[in-house]
Short mmCIF file of C-alpha atoms and ligand atoms in Angstrom, two decimals:
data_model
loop_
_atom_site.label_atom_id
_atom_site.label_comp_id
_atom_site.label_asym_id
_atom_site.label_seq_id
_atom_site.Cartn_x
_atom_site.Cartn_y
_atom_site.Cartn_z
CA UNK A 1 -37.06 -8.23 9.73
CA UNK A 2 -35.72 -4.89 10.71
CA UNK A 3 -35.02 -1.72 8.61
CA UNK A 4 -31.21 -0.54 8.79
CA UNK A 5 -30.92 3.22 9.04
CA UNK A 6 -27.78 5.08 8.79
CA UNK A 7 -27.88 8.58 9.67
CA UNK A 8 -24.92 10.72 8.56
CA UNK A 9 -24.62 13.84 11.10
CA UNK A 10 -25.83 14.13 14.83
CA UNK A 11 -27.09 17.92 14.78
CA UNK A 12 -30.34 18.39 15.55
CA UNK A 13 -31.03 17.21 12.13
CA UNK A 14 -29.86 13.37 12.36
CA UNK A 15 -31.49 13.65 15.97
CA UNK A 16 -34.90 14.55 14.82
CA UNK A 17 -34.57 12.28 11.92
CA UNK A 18 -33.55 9.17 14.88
CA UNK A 19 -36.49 10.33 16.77
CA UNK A 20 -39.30 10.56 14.41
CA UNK A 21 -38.71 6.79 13.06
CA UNK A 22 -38.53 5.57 16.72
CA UNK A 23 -41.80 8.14 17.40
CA UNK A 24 -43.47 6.03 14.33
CA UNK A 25 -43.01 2.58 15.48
CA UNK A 26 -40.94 1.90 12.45
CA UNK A 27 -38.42 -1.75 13.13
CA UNK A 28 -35.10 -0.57 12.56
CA UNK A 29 -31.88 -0.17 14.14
CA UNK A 30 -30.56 3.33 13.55
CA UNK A 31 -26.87 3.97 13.80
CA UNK A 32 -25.78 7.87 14.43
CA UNK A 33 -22.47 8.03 12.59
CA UNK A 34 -20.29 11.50 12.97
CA UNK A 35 -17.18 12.07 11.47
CA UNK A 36 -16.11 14.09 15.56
CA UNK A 37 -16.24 12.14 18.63
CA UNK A 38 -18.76 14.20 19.75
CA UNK A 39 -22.25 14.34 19.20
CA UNK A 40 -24.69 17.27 18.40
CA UNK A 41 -23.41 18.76 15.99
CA UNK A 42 -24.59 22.55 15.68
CA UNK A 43 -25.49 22.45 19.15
CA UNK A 44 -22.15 22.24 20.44
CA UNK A 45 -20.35 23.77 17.34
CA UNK A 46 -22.43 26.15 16.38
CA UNK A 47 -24.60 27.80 19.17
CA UNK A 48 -23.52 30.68 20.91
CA UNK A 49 -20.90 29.19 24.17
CA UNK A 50 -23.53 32.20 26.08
CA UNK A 51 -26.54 30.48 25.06
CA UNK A 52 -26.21 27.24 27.21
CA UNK A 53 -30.45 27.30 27.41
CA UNK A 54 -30.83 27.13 23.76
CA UNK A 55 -28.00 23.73 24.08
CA UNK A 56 -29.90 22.07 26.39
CA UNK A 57 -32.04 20.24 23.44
CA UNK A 58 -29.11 18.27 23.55
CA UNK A 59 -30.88 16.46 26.55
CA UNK A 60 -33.58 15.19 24.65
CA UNK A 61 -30.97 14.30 22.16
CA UNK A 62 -29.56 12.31 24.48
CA UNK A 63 -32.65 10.43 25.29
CA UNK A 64 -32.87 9.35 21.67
CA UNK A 65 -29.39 8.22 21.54
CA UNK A 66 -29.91 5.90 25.08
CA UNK A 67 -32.89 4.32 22.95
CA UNK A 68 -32.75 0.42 22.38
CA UNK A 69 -32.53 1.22 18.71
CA UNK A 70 -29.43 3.60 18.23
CA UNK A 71 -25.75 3.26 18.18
CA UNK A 72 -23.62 5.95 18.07
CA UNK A 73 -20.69 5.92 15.84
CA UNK A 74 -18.61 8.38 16.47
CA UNK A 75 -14.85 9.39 15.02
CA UNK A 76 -16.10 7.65 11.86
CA UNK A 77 -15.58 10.02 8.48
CA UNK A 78 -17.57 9.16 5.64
CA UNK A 79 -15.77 9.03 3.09
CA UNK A 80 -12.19 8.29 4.82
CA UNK A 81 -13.10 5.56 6.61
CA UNK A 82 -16.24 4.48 4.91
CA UNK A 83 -17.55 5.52 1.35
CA UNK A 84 -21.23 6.39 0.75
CA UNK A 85 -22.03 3.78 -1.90
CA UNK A 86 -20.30 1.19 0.86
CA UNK A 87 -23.09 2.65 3.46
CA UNK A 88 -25.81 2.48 0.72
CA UNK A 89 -24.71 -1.41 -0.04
CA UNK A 90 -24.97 -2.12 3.94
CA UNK A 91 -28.10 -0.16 5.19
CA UNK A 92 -31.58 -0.03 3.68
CA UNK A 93 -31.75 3.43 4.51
CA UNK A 94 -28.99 6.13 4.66
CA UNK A 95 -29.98 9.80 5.96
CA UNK A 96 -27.78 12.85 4.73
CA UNK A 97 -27.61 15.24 7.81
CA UNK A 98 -24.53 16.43 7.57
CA UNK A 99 -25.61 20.41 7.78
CA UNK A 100 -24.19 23.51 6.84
CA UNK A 101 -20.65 23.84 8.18
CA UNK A 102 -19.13 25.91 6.12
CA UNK A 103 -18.02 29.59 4.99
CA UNK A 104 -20.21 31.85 2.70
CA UNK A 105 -18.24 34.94 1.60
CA UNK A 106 -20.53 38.29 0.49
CA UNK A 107 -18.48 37.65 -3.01
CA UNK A 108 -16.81 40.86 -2.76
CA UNK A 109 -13.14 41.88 -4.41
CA UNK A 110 -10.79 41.37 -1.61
CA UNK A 111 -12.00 38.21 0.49
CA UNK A 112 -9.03 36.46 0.59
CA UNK A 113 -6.82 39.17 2.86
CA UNK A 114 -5.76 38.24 5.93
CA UNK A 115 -8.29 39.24 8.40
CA UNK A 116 -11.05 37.89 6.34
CA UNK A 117 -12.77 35.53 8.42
CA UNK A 118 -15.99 33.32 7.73
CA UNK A 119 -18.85 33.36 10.12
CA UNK A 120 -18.61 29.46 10.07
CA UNK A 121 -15.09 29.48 10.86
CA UNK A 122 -14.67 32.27 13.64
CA UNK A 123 -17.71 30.28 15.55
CA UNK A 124 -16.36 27.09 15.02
CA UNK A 125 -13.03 28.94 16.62
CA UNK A 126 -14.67 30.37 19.98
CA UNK A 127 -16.64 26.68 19.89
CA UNK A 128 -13.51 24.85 20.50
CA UNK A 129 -14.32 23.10 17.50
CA UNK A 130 -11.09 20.73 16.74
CA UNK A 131 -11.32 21.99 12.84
CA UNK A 132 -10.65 25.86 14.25
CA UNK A 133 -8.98 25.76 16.90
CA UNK A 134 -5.85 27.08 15.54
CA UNK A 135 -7.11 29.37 14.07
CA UNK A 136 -6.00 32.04 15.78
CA UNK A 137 -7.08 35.24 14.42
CA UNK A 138 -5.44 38.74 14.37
CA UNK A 139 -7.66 40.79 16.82
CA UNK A 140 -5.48 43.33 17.13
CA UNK A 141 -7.67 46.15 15.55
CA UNK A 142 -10.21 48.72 17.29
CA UNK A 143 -12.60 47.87 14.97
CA UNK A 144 -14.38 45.00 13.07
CA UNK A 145 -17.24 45.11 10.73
CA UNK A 146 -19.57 41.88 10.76
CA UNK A 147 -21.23 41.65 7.54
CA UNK A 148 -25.03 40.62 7.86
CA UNK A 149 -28.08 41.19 10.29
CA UNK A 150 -28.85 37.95 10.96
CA UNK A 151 -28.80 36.03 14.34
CA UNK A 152 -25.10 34.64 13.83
CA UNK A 153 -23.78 38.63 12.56
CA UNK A 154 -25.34 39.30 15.90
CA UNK A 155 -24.42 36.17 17.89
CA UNK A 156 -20.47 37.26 16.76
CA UNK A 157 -21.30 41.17 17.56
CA UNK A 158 -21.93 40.02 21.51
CA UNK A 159 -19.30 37.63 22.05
CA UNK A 160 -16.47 40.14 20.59
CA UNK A 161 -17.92 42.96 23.21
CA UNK A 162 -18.93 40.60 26.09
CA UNK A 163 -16.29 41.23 29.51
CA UNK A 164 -14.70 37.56 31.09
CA UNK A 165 -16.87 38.04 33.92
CA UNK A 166 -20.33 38.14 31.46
CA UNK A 167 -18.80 34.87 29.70
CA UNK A 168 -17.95 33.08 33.21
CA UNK A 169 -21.41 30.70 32.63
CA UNK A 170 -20.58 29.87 29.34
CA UNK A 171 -18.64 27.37 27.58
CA UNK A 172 -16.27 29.75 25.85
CA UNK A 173 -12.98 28.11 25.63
CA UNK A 174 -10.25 29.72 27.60
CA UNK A 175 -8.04 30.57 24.37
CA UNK A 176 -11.14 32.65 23.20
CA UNK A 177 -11.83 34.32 26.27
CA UNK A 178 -7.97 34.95 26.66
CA UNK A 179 -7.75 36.30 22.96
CA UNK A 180 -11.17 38.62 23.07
CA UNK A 181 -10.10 40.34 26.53
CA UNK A 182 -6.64 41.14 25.47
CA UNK A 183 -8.02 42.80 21.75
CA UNK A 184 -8.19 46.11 21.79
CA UNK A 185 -11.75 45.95 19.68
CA UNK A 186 -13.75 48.94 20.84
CA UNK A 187 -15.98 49.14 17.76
CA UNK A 188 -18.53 46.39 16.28
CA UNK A 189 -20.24 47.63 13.11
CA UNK A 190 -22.70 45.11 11.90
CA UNK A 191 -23.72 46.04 8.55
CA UNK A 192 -27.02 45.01 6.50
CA UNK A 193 -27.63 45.85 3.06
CA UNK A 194 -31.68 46.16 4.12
CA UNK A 195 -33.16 48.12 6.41
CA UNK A 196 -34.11 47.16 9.78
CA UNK A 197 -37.25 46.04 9.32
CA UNK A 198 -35.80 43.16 6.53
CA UNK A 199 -33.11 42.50 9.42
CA UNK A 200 -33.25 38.52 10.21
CA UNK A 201 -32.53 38.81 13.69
CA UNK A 202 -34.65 37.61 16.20
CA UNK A 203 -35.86 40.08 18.92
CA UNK A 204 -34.49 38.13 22.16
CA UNK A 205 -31.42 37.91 20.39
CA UNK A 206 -31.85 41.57 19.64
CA UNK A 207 -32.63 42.94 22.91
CA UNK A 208 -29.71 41.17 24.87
CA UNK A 209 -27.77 43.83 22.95
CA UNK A 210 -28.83 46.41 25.44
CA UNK A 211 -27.78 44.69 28.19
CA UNK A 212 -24.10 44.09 28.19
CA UNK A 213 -22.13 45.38 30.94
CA UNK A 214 -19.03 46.90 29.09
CA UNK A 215 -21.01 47.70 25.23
CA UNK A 216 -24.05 49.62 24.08
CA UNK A 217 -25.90 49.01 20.69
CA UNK A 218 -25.53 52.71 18.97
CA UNK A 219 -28.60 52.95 16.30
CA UNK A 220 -28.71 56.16 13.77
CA UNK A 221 -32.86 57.43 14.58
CA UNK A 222 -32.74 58.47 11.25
CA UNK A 223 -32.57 54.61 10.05
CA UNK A 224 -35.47 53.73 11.38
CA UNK A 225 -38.84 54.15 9.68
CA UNK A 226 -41.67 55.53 11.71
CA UNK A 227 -43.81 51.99 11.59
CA UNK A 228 -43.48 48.62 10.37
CA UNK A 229 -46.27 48.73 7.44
CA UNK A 230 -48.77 46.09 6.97
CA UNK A 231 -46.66 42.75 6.22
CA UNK A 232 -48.78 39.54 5.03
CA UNK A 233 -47.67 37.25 7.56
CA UNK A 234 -48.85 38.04 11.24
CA UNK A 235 -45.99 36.53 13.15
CA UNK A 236 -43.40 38.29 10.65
CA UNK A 237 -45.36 41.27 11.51
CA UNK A 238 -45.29 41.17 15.57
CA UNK A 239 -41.17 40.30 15.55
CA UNK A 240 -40.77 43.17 12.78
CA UNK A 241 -42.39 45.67 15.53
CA UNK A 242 -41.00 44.43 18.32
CA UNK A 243 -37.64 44.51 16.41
CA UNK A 244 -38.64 48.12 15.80
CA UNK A 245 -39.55 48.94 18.72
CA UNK A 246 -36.18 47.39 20.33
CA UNK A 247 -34.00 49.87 17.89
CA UNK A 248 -35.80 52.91 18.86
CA UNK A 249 -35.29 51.58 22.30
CA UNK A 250 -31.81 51.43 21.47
CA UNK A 251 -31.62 55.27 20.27
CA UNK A 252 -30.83 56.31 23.58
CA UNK A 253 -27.77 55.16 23.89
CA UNK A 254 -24.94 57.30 23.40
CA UNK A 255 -21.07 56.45 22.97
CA UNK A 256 -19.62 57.75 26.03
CA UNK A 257 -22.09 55.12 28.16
CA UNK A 258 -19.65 52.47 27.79
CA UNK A 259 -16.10 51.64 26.60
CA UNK A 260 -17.54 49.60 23.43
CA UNK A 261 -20.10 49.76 20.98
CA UNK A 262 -21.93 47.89 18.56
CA UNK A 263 -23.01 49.80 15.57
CA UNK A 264 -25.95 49.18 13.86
CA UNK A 265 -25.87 49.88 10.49
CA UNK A 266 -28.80 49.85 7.83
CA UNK A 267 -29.20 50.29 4.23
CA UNK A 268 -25.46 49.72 3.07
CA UNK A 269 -23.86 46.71 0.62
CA UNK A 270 -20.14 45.74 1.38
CA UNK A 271 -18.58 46.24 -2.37
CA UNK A 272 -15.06 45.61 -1.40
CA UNK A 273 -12.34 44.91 1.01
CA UNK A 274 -9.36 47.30 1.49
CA UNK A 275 -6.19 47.02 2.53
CA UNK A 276 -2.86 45.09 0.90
CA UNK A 277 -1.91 41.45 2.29
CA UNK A 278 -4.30 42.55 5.38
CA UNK A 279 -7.79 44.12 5.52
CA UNK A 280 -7.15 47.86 6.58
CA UNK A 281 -11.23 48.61 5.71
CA UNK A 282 -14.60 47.76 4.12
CA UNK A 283 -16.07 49.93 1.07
CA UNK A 284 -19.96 49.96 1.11
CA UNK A 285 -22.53 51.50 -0.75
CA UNK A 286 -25.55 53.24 0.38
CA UNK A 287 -29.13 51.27 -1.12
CA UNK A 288 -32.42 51.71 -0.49
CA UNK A 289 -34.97 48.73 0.05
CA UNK A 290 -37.64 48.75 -3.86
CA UNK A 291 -39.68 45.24 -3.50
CA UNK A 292 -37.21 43.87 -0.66
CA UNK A 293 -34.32 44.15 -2.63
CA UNK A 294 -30.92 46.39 -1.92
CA UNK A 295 -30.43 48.70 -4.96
CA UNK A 296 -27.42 50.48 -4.77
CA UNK A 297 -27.34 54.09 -4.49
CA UNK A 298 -23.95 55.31 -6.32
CA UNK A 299 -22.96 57.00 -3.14
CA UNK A 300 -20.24 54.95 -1.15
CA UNK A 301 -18.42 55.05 2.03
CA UNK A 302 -15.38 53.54 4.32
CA UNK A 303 -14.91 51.87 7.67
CA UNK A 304 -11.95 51.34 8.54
CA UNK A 305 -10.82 48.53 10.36
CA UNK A 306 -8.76 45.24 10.80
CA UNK A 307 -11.36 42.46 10.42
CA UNK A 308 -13.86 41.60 8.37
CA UNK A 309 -16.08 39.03 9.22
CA UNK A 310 -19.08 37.58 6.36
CA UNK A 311 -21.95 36.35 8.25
CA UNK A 312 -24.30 36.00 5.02
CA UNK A 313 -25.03 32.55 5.80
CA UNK A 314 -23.60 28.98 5.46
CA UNK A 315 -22.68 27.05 2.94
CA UNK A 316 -23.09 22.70 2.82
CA UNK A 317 -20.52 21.10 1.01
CA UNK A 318 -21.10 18.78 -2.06
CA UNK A 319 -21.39 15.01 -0.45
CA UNK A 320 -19.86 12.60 -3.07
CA UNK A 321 -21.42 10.92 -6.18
CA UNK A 322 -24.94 13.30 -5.03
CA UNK A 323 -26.37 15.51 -7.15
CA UNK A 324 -25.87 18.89 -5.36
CA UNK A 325 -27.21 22.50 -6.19
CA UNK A 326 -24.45 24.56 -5.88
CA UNK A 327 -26.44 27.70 -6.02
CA UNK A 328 -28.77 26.87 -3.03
CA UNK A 329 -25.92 24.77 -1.40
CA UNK A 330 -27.74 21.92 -1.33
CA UNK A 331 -28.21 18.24 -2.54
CA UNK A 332 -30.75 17.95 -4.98
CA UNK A 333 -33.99 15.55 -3.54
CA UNK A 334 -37.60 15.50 -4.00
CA UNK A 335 -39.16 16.26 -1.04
CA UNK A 336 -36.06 14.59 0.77
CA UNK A 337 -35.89 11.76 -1.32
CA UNK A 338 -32.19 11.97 -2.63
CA UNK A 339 -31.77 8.65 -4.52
CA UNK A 340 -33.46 4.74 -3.88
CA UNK A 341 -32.40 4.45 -0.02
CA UNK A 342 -30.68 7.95 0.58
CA UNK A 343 -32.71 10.76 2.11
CA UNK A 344 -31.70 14.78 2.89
CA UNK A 345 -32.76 16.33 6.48
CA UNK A 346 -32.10 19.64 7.69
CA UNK A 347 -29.75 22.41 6.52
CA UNK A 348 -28.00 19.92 3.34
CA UNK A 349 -31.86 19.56 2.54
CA UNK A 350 -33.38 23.23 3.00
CA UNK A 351 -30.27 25.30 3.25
CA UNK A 352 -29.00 27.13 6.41
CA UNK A 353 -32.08 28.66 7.92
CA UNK A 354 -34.90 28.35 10.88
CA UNK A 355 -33.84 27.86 14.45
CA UNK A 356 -32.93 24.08 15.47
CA UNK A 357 -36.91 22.86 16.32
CA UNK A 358 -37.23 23.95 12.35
CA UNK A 359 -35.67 20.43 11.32
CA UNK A 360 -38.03 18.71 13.23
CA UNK A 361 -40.98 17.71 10.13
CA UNK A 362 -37.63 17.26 8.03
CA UNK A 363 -36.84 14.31 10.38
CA UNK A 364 -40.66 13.53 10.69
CA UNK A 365 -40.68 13.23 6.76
CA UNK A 366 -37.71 11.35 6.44
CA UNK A 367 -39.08 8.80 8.85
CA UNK A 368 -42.02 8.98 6.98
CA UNK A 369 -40.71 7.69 3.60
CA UNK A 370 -38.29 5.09 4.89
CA UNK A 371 -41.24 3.63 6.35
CA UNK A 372 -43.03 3.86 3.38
CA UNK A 373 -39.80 2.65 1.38
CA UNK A 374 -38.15 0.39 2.87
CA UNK A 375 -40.13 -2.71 3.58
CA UNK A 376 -39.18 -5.17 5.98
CA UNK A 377 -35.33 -3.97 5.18
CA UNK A 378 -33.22 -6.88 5.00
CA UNK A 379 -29.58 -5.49 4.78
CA UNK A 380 -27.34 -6.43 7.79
CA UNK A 381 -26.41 -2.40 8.57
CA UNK A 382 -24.51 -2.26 11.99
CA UNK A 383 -22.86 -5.71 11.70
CA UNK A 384 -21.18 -5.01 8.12
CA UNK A 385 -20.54 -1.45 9.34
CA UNK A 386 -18.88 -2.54 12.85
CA UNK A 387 -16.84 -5.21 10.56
CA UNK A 388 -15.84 -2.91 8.16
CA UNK A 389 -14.62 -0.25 10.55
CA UNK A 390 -12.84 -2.81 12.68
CA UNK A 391 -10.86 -4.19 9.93
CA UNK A 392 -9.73 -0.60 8.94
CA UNK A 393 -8.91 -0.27 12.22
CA UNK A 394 -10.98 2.66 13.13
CA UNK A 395 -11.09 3.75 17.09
CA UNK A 396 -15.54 4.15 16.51
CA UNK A 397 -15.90 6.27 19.97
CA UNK A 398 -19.68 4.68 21.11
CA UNK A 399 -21.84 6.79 23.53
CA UNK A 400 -20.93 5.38 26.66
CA UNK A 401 -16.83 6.92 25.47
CA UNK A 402 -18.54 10.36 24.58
CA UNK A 403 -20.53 10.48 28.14
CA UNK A 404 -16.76 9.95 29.97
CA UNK A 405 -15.84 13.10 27.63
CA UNK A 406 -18.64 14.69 28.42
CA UNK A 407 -17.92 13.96 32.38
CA UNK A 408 -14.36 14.92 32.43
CA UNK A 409 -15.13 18.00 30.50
CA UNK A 410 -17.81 18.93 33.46
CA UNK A 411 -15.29 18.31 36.21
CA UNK A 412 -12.27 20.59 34.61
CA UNK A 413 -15.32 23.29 34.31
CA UNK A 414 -14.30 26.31 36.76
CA UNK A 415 -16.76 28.59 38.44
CA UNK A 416 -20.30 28.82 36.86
CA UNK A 417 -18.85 27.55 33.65
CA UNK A 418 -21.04 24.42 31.99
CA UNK A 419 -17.92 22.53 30.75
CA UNK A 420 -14.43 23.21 29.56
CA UNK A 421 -14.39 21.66 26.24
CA UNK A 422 -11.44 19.81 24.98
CA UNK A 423 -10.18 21.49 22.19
CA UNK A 424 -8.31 18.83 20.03
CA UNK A 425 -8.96 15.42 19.02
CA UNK A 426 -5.83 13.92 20.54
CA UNK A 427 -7.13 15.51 24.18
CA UNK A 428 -10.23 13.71 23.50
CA UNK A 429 -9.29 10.28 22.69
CA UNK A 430 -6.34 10.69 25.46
CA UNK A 431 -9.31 10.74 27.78
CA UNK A 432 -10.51 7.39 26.23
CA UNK A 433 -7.12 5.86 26.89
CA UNK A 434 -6.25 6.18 23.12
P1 LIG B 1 -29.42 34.64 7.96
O1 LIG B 1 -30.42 34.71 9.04
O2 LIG B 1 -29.86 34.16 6.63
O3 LIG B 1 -28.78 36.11 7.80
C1 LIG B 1 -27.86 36.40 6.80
C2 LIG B 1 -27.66 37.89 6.68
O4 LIG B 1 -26.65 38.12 5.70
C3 LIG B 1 -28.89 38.65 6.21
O5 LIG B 1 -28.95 39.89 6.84
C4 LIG B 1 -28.62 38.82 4.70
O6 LIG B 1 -29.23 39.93 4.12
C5 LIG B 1 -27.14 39.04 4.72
N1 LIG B 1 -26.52 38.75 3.44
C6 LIG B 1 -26.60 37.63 2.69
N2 LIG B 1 -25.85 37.72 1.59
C7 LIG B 1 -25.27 38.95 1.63
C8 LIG B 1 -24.38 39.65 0.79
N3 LIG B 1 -23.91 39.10 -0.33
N4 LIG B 1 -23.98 40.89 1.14
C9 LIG B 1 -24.44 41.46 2.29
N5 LIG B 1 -25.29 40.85 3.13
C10 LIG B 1 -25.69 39.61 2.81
O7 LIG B 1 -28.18 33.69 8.32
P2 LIG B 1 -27.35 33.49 9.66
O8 LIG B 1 -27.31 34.69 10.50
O9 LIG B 1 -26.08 32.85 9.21
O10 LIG B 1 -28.20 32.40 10.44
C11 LIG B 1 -28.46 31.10 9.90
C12 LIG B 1 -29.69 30.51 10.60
O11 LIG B 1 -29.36 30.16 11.94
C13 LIG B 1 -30.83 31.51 10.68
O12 LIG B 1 -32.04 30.86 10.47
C14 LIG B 1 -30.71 32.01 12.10
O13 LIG B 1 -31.92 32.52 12.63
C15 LIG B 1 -30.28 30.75 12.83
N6 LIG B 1 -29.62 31.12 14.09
C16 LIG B 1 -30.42 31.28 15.17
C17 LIG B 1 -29.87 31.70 16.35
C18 LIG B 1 -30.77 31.91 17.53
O14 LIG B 1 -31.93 31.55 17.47
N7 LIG B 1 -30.27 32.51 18.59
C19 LIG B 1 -28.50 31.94 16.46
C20 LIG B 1 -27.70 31.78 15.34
C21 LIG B 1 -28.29 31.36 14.15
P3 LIG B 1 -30.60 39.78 3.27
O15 LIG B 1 -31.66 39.56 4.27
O16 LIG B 1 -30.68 41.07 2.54
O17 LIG B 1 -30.38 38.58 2.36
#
């Protein structure tokens, strides 16, 4: 007999998770069921459109999906057009990988003005992702302040400053591109509430910031401490000086060397949002780093400018009838064990951090205790599922319909661009002939 796995997400998560059971030998069919017509997940929705190396995992992805043992399942909503418990009755094993998808706010006064935008949603916007595609925010302003010194604060910083011609290779969508180049933005503050050696940013990441054709990173020396210290963990050690080393780099720049800037700023906690209907500035206090934690100073200052833009982090969403921690954002699961049958990989499992190889051993354990689980298996998974979603009437877009979506979105690519993505659902299943 064969085990039935269901995997709920196809980000690298569900993808590692797919790979690791067919890695192990384990006999099951594994059906890769996303609520888009598109697979990947993260990769394609979430990754910078500049960073095409870092989405060409989605190769190996691919590979795993052209395996004798998956199916993908793709338009299909959990939920809408098939509840959980229904999933758990049908499959012996049903894998939670549905991410991290969604806005964190700082939790400041003044986050719901217009011009308030959520890291999640303004890179799901120049992603072409169907959700934001309408988005259309207000970049009308000189000035934005991106909350955060992480890689996605800084992923946001670049994309806002890079020129048409630096995003030709990329897969940013045309309405992006169109909307960036026509914003006045001349300013990019990029605020952490640490100092730069607690900054999350990773140095590649970092040091593309000093090499943008139309935007220099501006650093204040006086920031920056004179060495890193001794840290306990080697590796955190070697990025922390290279990242140090990159910033003092950086001190050499000057404002008139290019028409935009990025500023980095240490040391300072957003406390509130300005402005009436719209944001006209962010309030911050000055802290210093005791123990690794921002203590406010009682001295506060004011940037002005018309958007605000929280990347603190992402946020999973509560998955029906599972227990979720809403203060880690994440279902509750021992050790990825979520309930008899239902397992937690990546981001809904460890919350929204690592880079994408980092939900690799969550697939690996996963695979791991549905083998150790789940017997022989015995339910009837992708018949009762196919059944189910046929008499609902549900258009399930399989791989073969994704890799003619994939196909005609290489051939309207221009220039050195990867792809043009479709931007909306109906564009995609017009392609299918729906
Ligand atoms: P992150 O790395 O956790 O960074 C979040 C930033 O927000 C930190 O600087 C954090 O400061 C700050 N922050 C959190 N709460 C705050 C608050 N209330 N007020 C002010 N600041 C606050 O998260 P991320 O940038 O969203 O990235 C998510 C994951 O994706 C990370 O693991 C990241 O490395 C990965 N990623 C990787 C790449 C890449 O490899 N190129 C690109 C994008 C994302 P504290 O440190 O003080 O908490």
């Amino acid at each position: 007999m064969t085990v039935s796995v269901a995997i709920i997400g196809t980000g690298p998560a569900g993808f590692y998770t797919a790979d690791a059971l067919i890695k192990k030998g384990v006999d099951c069919t594994i059906d890769l069921i996303d609520r888009l017509p598109t697979p990947y997940g993260l990769i394609r929705f979430g990754v910078a459109p500049d960073h095409q190396t870092t989405k060409k995992v989605s190769r190996a992805f691919e590979k795993t999906a052209l395996s004798d043992a998956c199916r993908f399942f793709g338009n299909v909503e959990v939920g809408r057009d098939v509840t959980l418990a229904e999933l758990r009755e049908m499959y012996d094993a049903v894998v939670l990988a549905v991410g991290a998808g969604h806005d964190r706010l700082a939790g400041i006064p003044g986050e719901d003005k217009k011009g308030v935008i959520g890291s999640a949603t303004f890179v799901g916007w120049y992603n072409a992702h169907p959700d934001m595609r309408d988005l259309d925010p207000d970049l009308d302003t000189p000035s934005v302040v991106v909350i955060g010194n992480g890689n996605v604060a800084i992923d946001i910083a670049r994309v806002l400053v890079k020129t048409r011609e630096e995003m030709a290779d990329s897969d940013l969508p045309e309405y992006a591109t169109a909307a960036i180049e026509a914003s006045p933005i001349k300013d990019v503050y990029m605020m952490g509430r640490r100092g730069p050696i607690e900054a999350k940013f990773t140095n590649v990441e970092l040091r593309e910031m000093g090499e943008l054709k139309n935007a220099v990173p501006l650093v204040d020396p006086a920031q920056l401490p004179a060495d890193v210290g001794d840290l306990d963990n080697l590796r955190d050690q070697r990025l922390k000086e290279k990242n140090l080393a990159t910033l003092k780099e950086f001190t050499k720049f000057k404002p008139a060397d290019a028409a935009k800037h990025v500023h980095f700023g240490f040391y300072a906690q957003p406390v509130e949002i300005l402005g009436g209907d719209h944001v006209e500035g962010l309030r911050l206090e000055k802290t210093k780093v005791e123990n690794g934690r921002a203590m406010g100073t009682g001295e506060f200052f004011e940037i002005e400018c018309g958007l605000v833009i929280p990347a603190v982090g992402y946020r999973s969403l509560p998955v029906a009838d599972v227990p979720f921690d809403e203060e880690k954002s994440v279902v509750v699961h021992d050790d990825g064990r979520v309930a008899p049958g239902l397992y937690a990989v990546g981001w809904v499992k460890r919350g929204p951090s690592g880079v994408i190889s980092t939900n690799r051993p969550d697939g690996a354990k996963a695979a791991e205790h549905i083998a150790e689980d789940c017997g022989a298996g015995g339910k009837p998974g992708r018949t009762a599922l196919s059944a189910h979603l046929e008499g609902r009437g549900v258009r399930i877009v399989t791989f073969e319909d994704w890799k003619k979506i994939e196909s005609a979105e290489i051939a309207a690519a221009e220039g050195p661009a990867p792809r043009r993505k479709f931007e909306t659902l109906t564009e995609i299943l017009n392609v299918l002939g729906h």
